[in-house]
Amino acid sequence: METTAVAADTNWWNGGKSPFNVEYGKLMMWYFLMSDSFTFGAFLISYGTVRFSSNGWPNPNEVFRSYPGSGEINAPLVFVSIMTFILIMSSVTMVLAVHAGHERDKKGVMTYLAWTILGGLAFLSCQAWEWNHLFHEGAWWGRNPFPNSDGTASSTNFTNFFFTITGFHGFHVFSGVVINIIMLIMTAMDTFEKKGHYLMIEKAGLYWHFVDLVWVFVFTCFYLL
Amino acid sequence: MENTDIGIVNAVHDNPGGTKEIWRTFWILLGLTIVELILGYILIGVESHGLRLGLKGAIIILMLAKAFYIVAYFMHLKSEIRNLIMTILVPLALLIWAIIAFLYEGNSYRNNRNTYDPYKRERSHIMSTDVKADEKGKPQEKRTGAME
């Protein structure tokens, strides 16, 4: 597979070549991710719509102010910063795994995939802790113990959206970890070595980066705004 | 090499800068996140409505910048050919319309109810500590949180 420069005047629609210049699986992964971004987009837009239609909304800095072992200390944004950092870091190790795949460096792919899986598991553990913590504070679907920021009584919209959207994102992280574990096993079994390329790692990588991308939006919409 | 050798000029889209570019992107993302968090901290103490809106706008711009760096450099969309970039990005423009239309709709729903629905307006002034007293009067009402 030679990496030749694509001529600027190539006519991609004359037939005989892929008009998107990628193999089938990668193109379909892109289309899947596009459709998935509509799912998350619809979730976040409905969250925004309901928030805009409400007279009051809980203050995220009063809701998300703990981290494991923090006790009663008021520490807004600390725990979610750690979660964000973990996910960015795992994105970096994933892109390094893809890079190692291009160089047909089996050992590099396995090392970086293992780190990515570890990052994903760390993120999931953080989320599990946070859900558990909020549950014990009385928050769940249909239950909202947090008053609006102006002290007025709140509806359950806040917790419903929070648990649905972070839950759906967490499910994506979980699937990403499973996919990466499968990739790690396949790499260890020399499946890609026999195929002659590591394009599969690239597709798994696209999915993993998308999970990170969604977190950028979820994190901003729920914790910062 | 099942279907990878059919008409694909450049199947391997590596970052032109190699690992150096990966780490550069990482530092940019980290920097943007830190700035975002600093703005988030500043936002806690700010009372002025205009300033809050400005800070939130800045956070959203930083968020979009982060999204750009992830998609362009980590997902290598920037090194794909134009056809692929367009087939992914053009449909997403629908979301721009959806954000404007639905947020406008939500806002106008709130304004209309505050104007024409006195019950709703009254309810939005109930303090969270009064909810228990409020419930006695309206037993059919669902409990609206802020209890215990």
mmCIF file of C-alpha atoms in Angstrom:
data_model
loop_
_atom_site.group_PDB
_atom_site.id
_atom_site.type_symbol
_atom_site.label_atom_id
_atom_site.label_comp_id
_atom_site.label_asym_id
_atom_site.label_seq_id
_atom_site.Cartn_x
_atom_site.Cartn_y
_atom_site.Cartn_z
ATOM 1 C CA MET A 1 0.000 0.000 0.000
ATOM 2 C CA GLU A 2 1.992 2.949 -1.254
ATOM 3 C CA THR A 3 1.231 6.341 0.129
ATOM 4 C CA THR A 4 1.116 8.416 -2.989
ATOM 5 C CA ALA A 5 -0.091 11.978 -3.122
ATOM 6 C CA VAL A 6 -3.587 12.426 -4.517
ATOM 7 C CA ALA A 7 -3.539 14.642 -7.596
ATOM 8 C CA ALA A 8 -5.703 17.700 -7.128
ATOM 9 C CA ASP A 9 -7.433 17.342 -10.495
ATOM 10 C CA THR A 10 -8.427 13.686 -10.035
ATOM 11 C CA ASN A 11 -11.990 13.150 -11.183
ATOM 12 C CA TRP A 12 -13.417 10.875 -8.533
ATOM 13 C CA TRP A 13 -16.760 10.350 -10.241
ATOM 14 C CA ASN A 14 -15.533 8.905 -13.574
ATOM 15 C CA GLY A 15 -15.819 5.346 -12.303
ATOM 16 C CA GLY A 16 -13.088 2.815 -11.712
ATOM 17 C CA LYS A 17 -12.185 4.214 -8.328
ATOM 18 C CA SER A 18 -13.763 4.799 -4.954
ATOM 19 C CA PRO A 19 -15.219 8.332 -5.043
ATOM 20 C CA PHE A 20 -14.458 8.715 -1.352
ATOM 21 C CA ASN A 21 -11.013 7.160 -1.583
ATOM 22 C CA VAL A 22 -11.480 4.999 1.516
ATOM 23 C CA GLU A 23 -12.319 1.361 1.894
ATOM 24 C CA TYR A 24 -15.891 0.268 2.522
ATOM 25 C CA GLY A 25 -15.631 -0.386 6.259
ATOM 26 C CA LYS A 26 -14.138 2.983 7.055
ATOM 27 C CA LEU A 27 -16.715 4.833 4.963
ATOM 28 C CA MET A 28 -19.512 2.984 6.739
ATOM 29 C CA MET A 29 -17.944 3.784 10.114
ATOM 30 C CA TRP A 30 -18.011 7.466 9.155
ATOM 31 C CA TYR A 31 -21.675 7.215 8.162
ATOM 32 C CA PHE A 32 -22.495 5.401 11.383
ATOM 33 C CA LEU A 33 -20.761 8.100 13.402
ATOM 34 C CA MET A 34 -22.643 10.781 11.478
ATOM 35 C CA SER A 35 -25.955 9.113 12.311
ATOM 36 C CA ASP A 36 -24.851 8.696 15.922
ATOM 37 C CA SER A 37 -24.023 12.372 16.136
ATOM 38 C CA PHE A 38 -27.630 13.042 15.143
ATOM 39 C CA THR A 39 -28.767 10.876 18.050
ATOM 40 C CA PHE A 40 -26.592 12.761 20.527
ATOM 41 C CA GLY A 41 -27.425 16.051 18.827
ATOM 42 C CA ALA A 42 -31.132 15.368 19.289
ATOM 43 C CA PHE A 43 -30.579 14.453 22.952
ATOM 44 C CA LEU A 44 -28.602 17.587 23.699
ATOM 45 C CA ILE A 45 -30.939 19.841 21.720
ATOM 46 C CA SER A 46 -33.966 18.494 23.595
ATOM 47 C CA TYR A 47 -32.067 19.107 26.839
ATOM 48 C CA GLY A 48 -31.408 22.689 25.727
ATOM 49 C CA THR A 49 -35.004 23.189 24.642
ATOM 50 C CA VAL A 50 -36.401 22.030 27.979
ATOM 51 C CA ARG A 51 -33.853 24.117 29.849
ATOM 52 C CA PHE A 52 -34.791 27.187 27.794
ATOM 53 C CA SER A 53 -38.471 26.562 28.485
ATOM 54 C CA SER A 54 -37.937 26.340 32.269
ATOM 55 C CA ASN A 55 -38.008 29.298 34.636
ATOM 56 C CA GLY A 56 -35.387 27.767 36.894
ATOM 57 C CA TRP A 57 -32.647 25.172 36.649
ATOM 58 C CA PRO A 58 -30.331 23.581 39.242
ATOM 59 C CA ASN A 59 -26.823 25.014 39.433
ATOM 60 C CA PRO A 60 -24.376 22.332 38.217
ATOM 61 C CA ASN A 61 -21.691 23.663 40.562
ATOM 62 C CA GLU A 62 -23.874 22.807 43.542
ATOM 63 C CA VAL A 63 -24.785 19.376 42.182
ATOM 64 C CA PHE A 64 -21.391 18.151 40.961
ATOM 65 C CA ARG A 65 -19.109 19.247 43.774
ATOM 66 C CA SER A 66 -17.654 16.038 45.169
ATOM 67 C CA TYR A 67 -14.961 13.571 44.296
ATOM 68 C CA PRO A 68 -14.139 10.264 45.994
ATOM 69 C CA GLY A 69 -13.015 10.968 49.529
ATOM 70 C CA SER A 70 -13.833 14.670 49.343
ATOM 71 C CA GLY A 71 -16.382 14.443 52.142
ATOM 72 C CA GLU A 72 -18.290 17.681 52.601
ATOM 73 C CA ILE A 73 -15.722 19.840 50.807
ATOM 74 C CA ASN A 74 -17.244 22.055 48.148
ATOM 75 C CA ALA A 75 -15.157 21.252 45.045
ATOM 76 C CA PRO A 76 -17.064 21.963 41.841
ATOM 77 C CA LEU A 77 -15.577 20.820 38.497
ATOM 78 C CA VAL A 78 -12.678 18.921 40.068
ATOM 79 C CA PHE A 79 -13.888 15.378 39.476
ATOM 80 C CA VAL A 80 -15.228 16.057 35.989
ATOM 81 C CA SER A 81 -11.880 17.647 35.045
ATOM 82 C CA ILE A 82 -10.184 14.382 35.951
ATOM 83 C CA MET A 83 -12.726 12.416 33.888
ATOM 84 C CA THR A 84 -12.189 14.712 30.901
ATOM 85 C CA PHE A 85 -8.429 14.392 31.200
ATOM 86 C CA ILE A 86 -8.670 10.590 31.317
ATOM 87 C CA LEU A 87 -10.753 10.534 28.128
ATOM 88 C CA ILE A 88 -8.448 12.933 26.237
ATOM 89 C CA MET A 89 -5.468 10.854 27.324
ATOM 90 C CA SER A 90 -7.092 7.631 26.110
ATOM 91 C CA SER A 91 -7.830 9.352 22.798
ATOM 92 C CA VAL A 92 -4.135 10.133 22.456
ATOM 93 C CA THR A 93 -3.109 6.542 23.169
ATOM 94 C CA MET A 94 -5.715 5.379 20.617
ATOM 95 C CA VAL A 95 -4.338 7.635 17.896
ATOM 96 C CA LEU A 96 -0.851 6.390 18.795
ATOM 97 C CA ALA A 97 -2.122 2.819 18.357
ATOM 98 C CA VAL A 98 -3.480 3.735 14.908
ATOM 99 C CA HIS A 99 -0.143 5.328 14.083
ATOM 100 C CA ALA A 100 1.722 2.190 15.201
ATOM 101 C CA GLY A 101 -0.673 0.200 12.988
ATOM 102 C CA HIS A 102 0.384 2.219 9.944
ATOM 103 C CA GLU A 103 3.976 1.286 10.647
ATOM 104 C CA ARG A 104 2.928 -2.377 11.072
ATOM 105 C CA ASP A 105 4.359 -2.262 14.575
ATOM 106 C CA LYS A 106 2.402 -5.030 16.292
ATOM 107 C CA LYS A 107 3.943 -4.465 19.707
ATOM 108 C CA GLY A 108 3.216 -0.740 19.584
ATOM 109 C CA VAL A 109 -0.402 -1.374 18.621
ATOM 110 C CA MET A 110 -0.858 -3.753 21.538
ATOM 111 C CA THR A 111 0.774 -1.449 24.085
ATOM 112 C CA TYR A 112 -1.250 1.596 23.090
ATOM 113 C CA LEU A 113 -4.503 -0.380 22.768
ATOM 114 C CA ALA A 114 -3.980 -1.710 26.292
ATOM 115 C CA TRP A 115 -3.493 1.839 27.584
ATOM 116 C CA THR A 116 -6.642 2.957 25.743
ATOM 117 C CA ILE A 117 -8.654 0.130 27.315
ATOM 118 C CA LEU A 118 -7.291 1.097 30.718
ATOM 119 C CA GLY A 119 -8.293 4.723 30.122
ATOM 120 C CA GLY A 120 -11.785 3.662 29.088
ATOM 121 C CA LEU A 121 -12.179 1.520 32.192
ATOM 122 C CA ALA A 122 -10.916 4.358 34.387
ATOM 123 C CA PHE A 123 -13.475 6.701 32.858
ATOM 124 C CA LEU A 124 -16.265 4.162 33.379
ATOM 125 C CA SER A 125 -15.227 3.720 37.011
ATOM 126 C CA CYS A 126 -15.362 7.480 37.545
ATOM 127 C CA GLN A 127 -18.814 7.601 36.032
ATOM 128 C CA ALA A 128 -19.965 4.667 38.153
ATOM 129 C CA TRP A 129 -18.745 6.462 41.272
ATOM 130 C CA GLU A 130 -20.512 9.665 40.289
ATOM 131 C CA TRP A 131 -23.807 7.946 39.482
ATOM 132 C CA ASN A 132 -23.633 6.054 42.769
ATOM 133 C CA HIS A 133 -22.848 9.250 44.660
ATOM 134 C CA LEU A 134 -25.751 11.132 43.067
ATOM 135 C CA PHE A 135 -28.066 8.187 43.670
ATOM 136 C CA HIS A 136 -27.244 8.284 47.356
ATOM 137 C CA GLU A 137 -27.936 12.005 47.402
ATOM 138 C CA GLY A 138 -31.440 11.129 46.211
ATOM 139 C CA ALA A 139 -31.054 11.817 42.494
ATOM 140 C CA TRP A 140 -32.312 9.338 39.910
ATOM 141 C CA TRP A 141 -34.704 9.240 36.973
ATOM 142 C CA GLY A 142 -37.887 10.817 38.299
ATOM 143 C CA ARG A 143 -36.253 12.109 41.487
ATOM 144 C CA ASN A 144 -34.461 15.422 41.849
ATOM 145 C CA PRO A 145 -33.260 16.535 45.292
ATOM 146 C CA PHE A 146 -31.520 19.659 43.940
ATOM 147 C CA PRO A 147 -33.428 22.957 44.033
ATOM 148 C CA ASN A 148 -33.124 25.510 41.230
ATOM 149 C CA SER A 149 -30.240 27.953 41.457
ATOM 150 C CA ASP A 150 -32.608 30.694 42.707
ATOM 151 C CA GLY A 151 -33.897 28.429 45.483
ATOM 152 C CA THR A 152 -37.243 27.634 43.852
ATOM 153 C CA ALA A 153 -38.586 24.090 43.609
ATOM 154 C CA SER A 154 -37.164 22.214 40.621
ATOM 155 C CA SER A 155 -38.709 19.665 38.290
ATOM 156 C CA THR A 156 -37.197 16.254 37.550
ATOM 157 C CA ASN A 157 -36.094 17.366 34.065
ATOM 158 C CA PHE A 158 -32.545 18.007 35.236
ATOM 159 C CA THR A 159 -31.876 14.516 36.590
ATOM 160 C CA ASN A 160 -33.817 12.797 33.783
ATOM 161 C CA PHE A 161 -31.679 14.442 31.123
ATOM 162 C CA PHE A 162 -28.461 14.007 33.082
ATOM 163 C CA PHE A 163 -28.864 10.283 33.647
ATOM 164 C CA THR A 164 -30.218 9.585 30.151
ATOM 165 C CA ILE A 165 -27.504 11.449 28.260
ATOM 166 C CA THR A 166 -24.494 10.549 30.406
ATOM 167 C CA GLY A 167 -25.869 7.002 30.540
ATOM 168 C CA PHE A 168 -26.075 6.813 26.763
ATOM 169 C CA HIS A 169 -22.566 8.201 26.491
ATOM 170 C CA GLY A 170 -21.326 5.768 29.133
ATOM 171 C CA PHE A 171 -22.861 2.941 27.129
ATOM 172 C CA HIS A 172 -20.861 4.131 24.121
ATOM 173 C CA VAL A 173 -17.686 4.150 26.207
ATOM 174 C CA PHE A 174 -18.481 0.627 27.347
ATOM 175 C CA SER A 175 -18.989 -0.579 23.744
ATOM 176 C CA GLY A 176 -15.749 1.176 22.791
ATOM 177 C CA VAL A 177 -13.874 -0.692 25.513
ATOM 178 C CA VAL A 178 -15.361 -3.999 24.313
ATOM 179 C CA ILE A 179 -14.408 -3.197 20.699
ATOM 180 C CA ASN A 180 -10.874 -2.290 21.774
ATOM 181 C CA ILE A 181 -10.539 -5.513 23.751
ATOM 182 C CA ILE A 182 -11.591 -7.460 20.636
ATOM 183 C CA MET A 183 -9.029 -5.484 18.607
ATOM 184 C CA LEU A 184 -6.358 -6.317 21.182
ATOM 185 C CA ILE A 185 -7.178 -10.028 20.989
ATOM 186 C CA MET A 186 -7.203 -9.946 17.174
ATOM 187 C CA THR A 187 -3.838 -8.168 17.152
ATOM 188 C CA ALA A 188 -2.407 -10.705 19.563
ATOM 189 C CA MET A 189 -3.661 -13.504 17.289
ATOM 190 C CA ASP A 190 -1.863 -11.925 14.309
ATOM 191 C CA THR A 191 -5.136 -11.441 12.399
ATOM 192 C CA PHE A 192 -4.031 -8.073 11.030
ATOM 193 C CA GLU A 193 -0.479 -9.239 10.461
ATOM 194 C CA LYS A 194 -1.859 -11.956 8.138
ATOM 195 C CA LYS A 195 -4.176 -9.480 6.402
ATOM 196 C CA GLY A 196 -1.226 -7.246 5.698
ATOM 197 C CA HIS A 197 -2.753 -4.087 7.167
ATOM 198 C CA TYR A 198 -4.104 -2.673 10.423
ATOM 199 C CA LEU A 199 -7.042 -0.743 8.933
ATOM 200 C CA MET A 200 -9.375 -2.356 11.472
ATOM 201 C CA ILE A 201 -7.572 -0.508 14.273
ATOM 202 C CA GLU A 202 -8.265 2.696 12.375
ATOM 203 C CA LYS A 203 -12.025 1.996 12.348
ATOM 204 C CA ALA A 204 -12.044 1.182 16.062
ATOM 205 C CA GLY A 205 -10.042 4.366 16.548
ATOM 206 C CA LEU A 206 -12.657 6.428 14.725
ATOM 207 C CA TYR A 207 -15.308 5.092 17.086
ATOM 208 C CA TRP A 208 -13.195 5.790 20.158
ATOM 209 C CA HIS A 209 -12.461 9.373 19.104
ATOM 210 C CA PHE A 210 -16.153 9.894 18.519
ATOM 211 C CA VAL A 211 -16.828 8.846 22.116
ATOM 212 C CA ASP A 212 -14.294 11.449 23.242
ATOM 213 C CA LEU A 213 -15.902 14.006 20.920
ATOM 214 C CA VAL A 214 -19.352 13.417 22.406
ATOM 215 C CA TRP A 215 -17.932 13.831 25.908
ATOM 216 C CA VAL A 216 -16.600 17.270 24.915
ATOM 217 C CA PHE A 217 -20.202 18.297 24.226
ATOM 218 C CA VAL A 218 -21.838 16.459 27.144
ATOM 219 C CA PHE A 219 -19.247 17.776 29.599
ATOM 220 C CA THR A 220 -19.719 21.358 28.418
ATOM 221 C CA CYS A 221 -23.516 21.239 28.330
ATOM 222 C CA PHE A 222 -24.010 19.620 31.748
ATOM 223 C CA TYR A 223 -21.106 20.747 33.898
ATOM 224 C CA LEU A 224 -19.991 24.118 32.579
ATOM 225 C CA LEU A 225 -23.029 25.933 31.164
ATOM 226 C CA MET B 1 -6.602 -7.239 1.088
ATOM 227 C CA GLU B 2 -10.211 -7.909 0.234
ATOM 228 C CA ASN B 3 -11.670 -4.658 -0.960
ATOM 229 C CA THR B 4 -8.894 -2.313 -0.082
ATOM 230 C CA ASP B 5 -7.057 -2.417 -3.375
ATOM 231 C CA ILE B 6 -9.968 -1.420 -5.591
ATOM 232 C CA GLY B 7 -9.526 2.084 -6.857
ATOM 233 C CA ILE B 8 -8.104 3.537 -3.673
ATOM 234 C CA VAL B 9 -5.234 5.845 -4.412
ATOM 235 C CA ASN B 10 -4.175 6.489 -0.872
ATOM 236 C CA ALA B 11 -5.743 4.128 1.607
ATOM 237 C CA VAL B 12 -3.438 4.986 4.479
ATOM 238 C CA HIS B 13 -4.127 8.439 5.826
ATOM 239 C CA ASP B 14 -1.399 9.016 8.296
ATOM 240 C CA ASN B 15 -0.846 12.320 10.001
ATOM 241 C CA PRO B 16 1.748 14.042 7.910
ATOM 242 C CA GLY B 17 3.505 15.106 11.091
ATOM 243 C CA GLY B 18 3.544 11.634 12.682
ATOM 244 C CA THR B 19 3.559 11.342 16.470
ATOM 245 C CA LYS B 20 4.773 14.908 16.755
ATOM 246 C CA GLU B 21 1.465 16.171 15.417
ATOM 247 C CA ILE B 22 -0.472 13.834 17.729
ATOM 248 C CA TRP B 23 1.229 15.353 20.776
ATOM 249 C CA ARG B 24 0.807 18.870 19.431
ATOM 250 C CA THR B 25 -2.941 18.201 19.126
ATOM 251 C CA PHE B 26 -2.963 16.773 22.642
ATOM 252 C CA TRP B 27 -1.389 19.921 24.113
ATOM 253 C CA ILE B 28 -3.849 22.097 22.218
ATOM 254 C CA LEU B 29 -6.781 20.042 23.520
ATOM 255 C CA LEU B 30 -5.430 20.127 27.061
ATOM 256 C CA GLY B 31 -4.898 23.887 26.865
ATOM 257 C CA LEU B 32 -8.411 24.490 25.550
ATOM 258 C CA THR B 33 -9.869 22.287 28.300
ATOM 259 C CA ILE B 34 -7.961 24.153 31.013
ATOM 260 C CA VAL B 35 -9.140 27.510 29.662
ATOM 261 C CA GLU B 36 -12.688 26.124 29.535
ATOM 262 C CA LEU B 37 -12.459 25.036 33.166
ATOM 263 C CA ILE B 38 -11.035 28.395 34.251
ATOM 264 C CA LEU B 39 -13.957 30.138 32.552
ATOM 265 C CA GLY B 40 -16.269 27.645 34.287
ATOM 266 C CA TYR B 41 -14.792 28.594 37.663
ATOM 267 C CA ILE B 42 -15.111 32.304 36.914
ATOM 268 C CA LEU B 43 -18.731 31.704 35.914
ATOM 269 C CA ILE B 44 -19.581 30.461 39.441
ATOM 270 C CA GLY B 45 -19.172 33.864 41.042
ATOM 271 C CA VAL B 46 -20.548 36.039 38.230
ATOM 272 C CA GLU B 47 -23.979 37.593 38.785
ATOM 273 C CA SER B 48 -24.315 39.923 35.798
ATOM 274 C CA HIS B 49 -26.547 38.390 33.135
ATOM 275 C CA GLY B 50 -24.632 39.841 30.196
ATOM 276 C CA LEU B 51 -21.260 38.708 31.488
ATOM 277 C CA ARG B 52 -22.598 35.203 32.170
ATOM 278 C CA LEU B 53 -23.852 35.014 28.583
ATOM 279 C CA GLY B 54 -20.477 36.176 27.278
ATOM 280 C CA LEU B 55 -18.582 33.587 29.336
ATOM 281 C CA LYS B 56 -20.953 30.850 28.203
ATOM 282 C CA GLY B 57 -20.459 31.943 24.595
ATOM 283 C CA ALA B 58 -16.686 31.745 25.039
ATOM 284 C CA ILE B 59 -16.999 28.245 26.535
ATOM 285 C CA ILE B 60 -19.104 27.128 23.543
ATOM 286 C CA ILE B 61 -16.542 28.514 21.081
ATOM 287 C CA LEU B 62 -13.756 26.648 22.913
ATOM 288 C CA MET B 63 -15.897 23.491 22.832
ATOM 289 C CA LEU B 64 -16.287 23.777 19.049
ATOM 290 C CA ALA B 65 -12.541 24.353 18.684
ATOM 291 C CA LYS B 66 -11.892 21.152 20.632
ATOM 292 C CA ALA B 67 -14.362 19.290 18.420
ATOM 293 C CA PHE B 68 -12.527 20.587 15.342
ATOM 294 C CA TYR B 69 -9.130 19.386 16.598
ATOM 295 C CA ILE B 70 -10.449 15.926 17.518
ATOM 296 C CA VAL B 71 -12.216 15.407 14.183
ATOM 297 C CA ALA B 72 -9.543 16.972 11.986
ATOM 298 C CA TYR B 73 -6.398 15.535 13.562
ATOM 299 C CA PHE B 74 -7.342 12.527 15.710
ATOM 300 C CA MET B 75 -9.908 11.194 13.250
ATOM 301 C CA HIS B 76 -7.773 12.401 10.309
ATOM 302 C CA LEU B 77 -10.782 13.864 8.521
ATOM 303 C CA LYS B 78 -8.585 16.720 7.386
ATOM 304 C CA SER B 79 -6.358 14.382 5.379
ATOM 305 C CA GLU B 80 -9.291 12.679 3.638
ATOM 306 C CA ILE B 81 -10.381 13.874 0.213
ATOM 307 C CA ARG B 82 -12.986 16.599 -0.167
ATOM 308 C CA ASN B 83 -15.743 14.180 -1.250
ATOM 309 C CA LEU B 84 -15.582 12.321 2.063
ATOM 310 C CA ILE B 85 -15.345 15.489 4.147
ATOM 311 C CA MET B 86 -18.421 16.898 2.440
ATOM 312 C CA THR B 87 -20.517 13.744 2.668
ATOM 313 C CA ILE B 88 -19.996 13.757 6.445
ATOM 314 C CA LEU B 89 -20.136 17.467 7.255
ATOM 315 C CA VAL B 90 -22.912 18.740 4.986
ATOM 316 C CA PRO B 91 -25.689 16.607 6.575
ATOM 317 C CA LEU B 92 -24.570 17.817 10.006
ATOM 318 C CA ALA B 93 -25.534 21.343 8.992
ATOM 319 C CA LEU B 94 -29.076 20.213 9.777
ATOM 320 C CA LEU B 95 -28.119 20.377 13.448
ATOM 321 C CA ILE B 96 -27.399 24.102 13.148
ATOM 322 C CA TRP B 97 -30.986 24.680 12.099
ATOM 323 C CA ALA B 98 -32.245 22.329 14.825
ATOM 324 C CA ILE B 99 -30.309 24.148 17.571
ATOM 325 C CA ILE B 100 -31.618 27.565 16.530
ATOM 326 C CA ALA B 101 -35.199 26.406 15.912
ATOM 327 C CA PHE B 102 -35.640 24.322 19.059
ATOM 328 C CA LEU B 103 -33.944 26.681 21.500
ATOM 329 C CA TYR B 104 -36.030 29.550 20.106
ATOM 330 C CA GLU B 105 -39.101 27.370 20.498
ATOM 331 C CA GLY B 106 -38.243 26.495 24.106
ATOM 332 C CA ASN B 107 -37.670 30.124 24.968
ATOM 333 C CA SER B 108 -40.924 31.250 23.393
ATOM 334 C CA TYR B 109 -42.818 28.434 25.163
ATOM 335 C CA ARG B 110 -41.519 29.722 28.486
ATOM 336 C CA ASN B 111 -42.442 33.305 27.666
ATOM 337 C CA ASN B 112 -45.923 32.343 26.504
ATOM 338 C CA ARG B 113 -46.615 30.301 29.603
ATOM 339 C CA ASN B 114 -45.311 33.016 31.869
ATOM 340 C CA THR B 115 -47.582 35.492 30.102
ATOM 341 C CA TYR B 116 -50.763 33.482 29.659
ATOM 342 C CA ASP B 117 -50.602 30.736 32.299
ATOM 343 C CA PRO B 118 -50.867 32.289 35.763
ATOM 344 C CA TYR B 119 -50.759 28.870 37.438
ATOM 345 C CA LYS B 120 -47.404 28.118 35.858
ATOM 346 C CA ARG B 121 -46.054 31.543 36.743
ATOM 347 C CA GLU B 122 -47.152 31.137 40.344
ATOM 348 C CA ARG B 123 -45.622 27.666 40.618
ATOM 349 C CA SER B 124 -42.242 28.880 39.431
ATOM 350 C CA HIS B 125 -42.040 31.138 42.513
ATOM 351 C CA ILE B 126 -42.497 28.322 45.023
ATOM 352 C CA MET B 127 -39.360 28.007 47.095
ATOM 353 C CA SER B 128 -38.019 24.497 47.462
ATOM 354 C CA THR B 129 -38.665 24.576 51.225
ATOM 355 C CA ASP B 130 -42.369 25.339 50.595
ATOM 356 C CA VAL B 131 -42.971 22.308 48.414
ATOM 357 C CA LYS B 132 -44.337 20.239 51.273
ATOM 358 C CA ALA B 133 -46.896 22.900 52.178
ATOM 359 C CA ASP B 134 -47.729 23.289 48.515
ATOM 360 C CA GLU B 135 -48.375 19.593 48.137
ATOM 361 C CA LYS B 136 -51.028 19.580 50.844
ATOM 362 C CA GLY B 137 -53.093 22.005 48.835
ATOM 363 C CA LYS B 138 -52.733 20.061 45.594
ATOM 364 C CA PRO B 139 -52.578 16.379 46.398
ATOM 365 C CA GLN B 140 -52.957 15.403 42.735
ATOM 366 C CA GLU B 141 -49.727 17.194 41.908
ATOM 367 C CA LYS B 142 -46.672 15.059 41.415
ATOM 368 C CA ARG B 143 -43.911 15.652 43.917
ATOM 369 C CA THR B 144 -41.440 18.010 42.274
ATOM 370 C CA GLY B 145 -38.194 17.293 44.030
ATOM 371 C CA ALA B 146 -36.265 19.449 46.456
ATOM 372 C CA MET B 147 -37.449 17.328 49.342
ATOM 373 C CA GLU B 148 -35.861 15.638 52.312
#
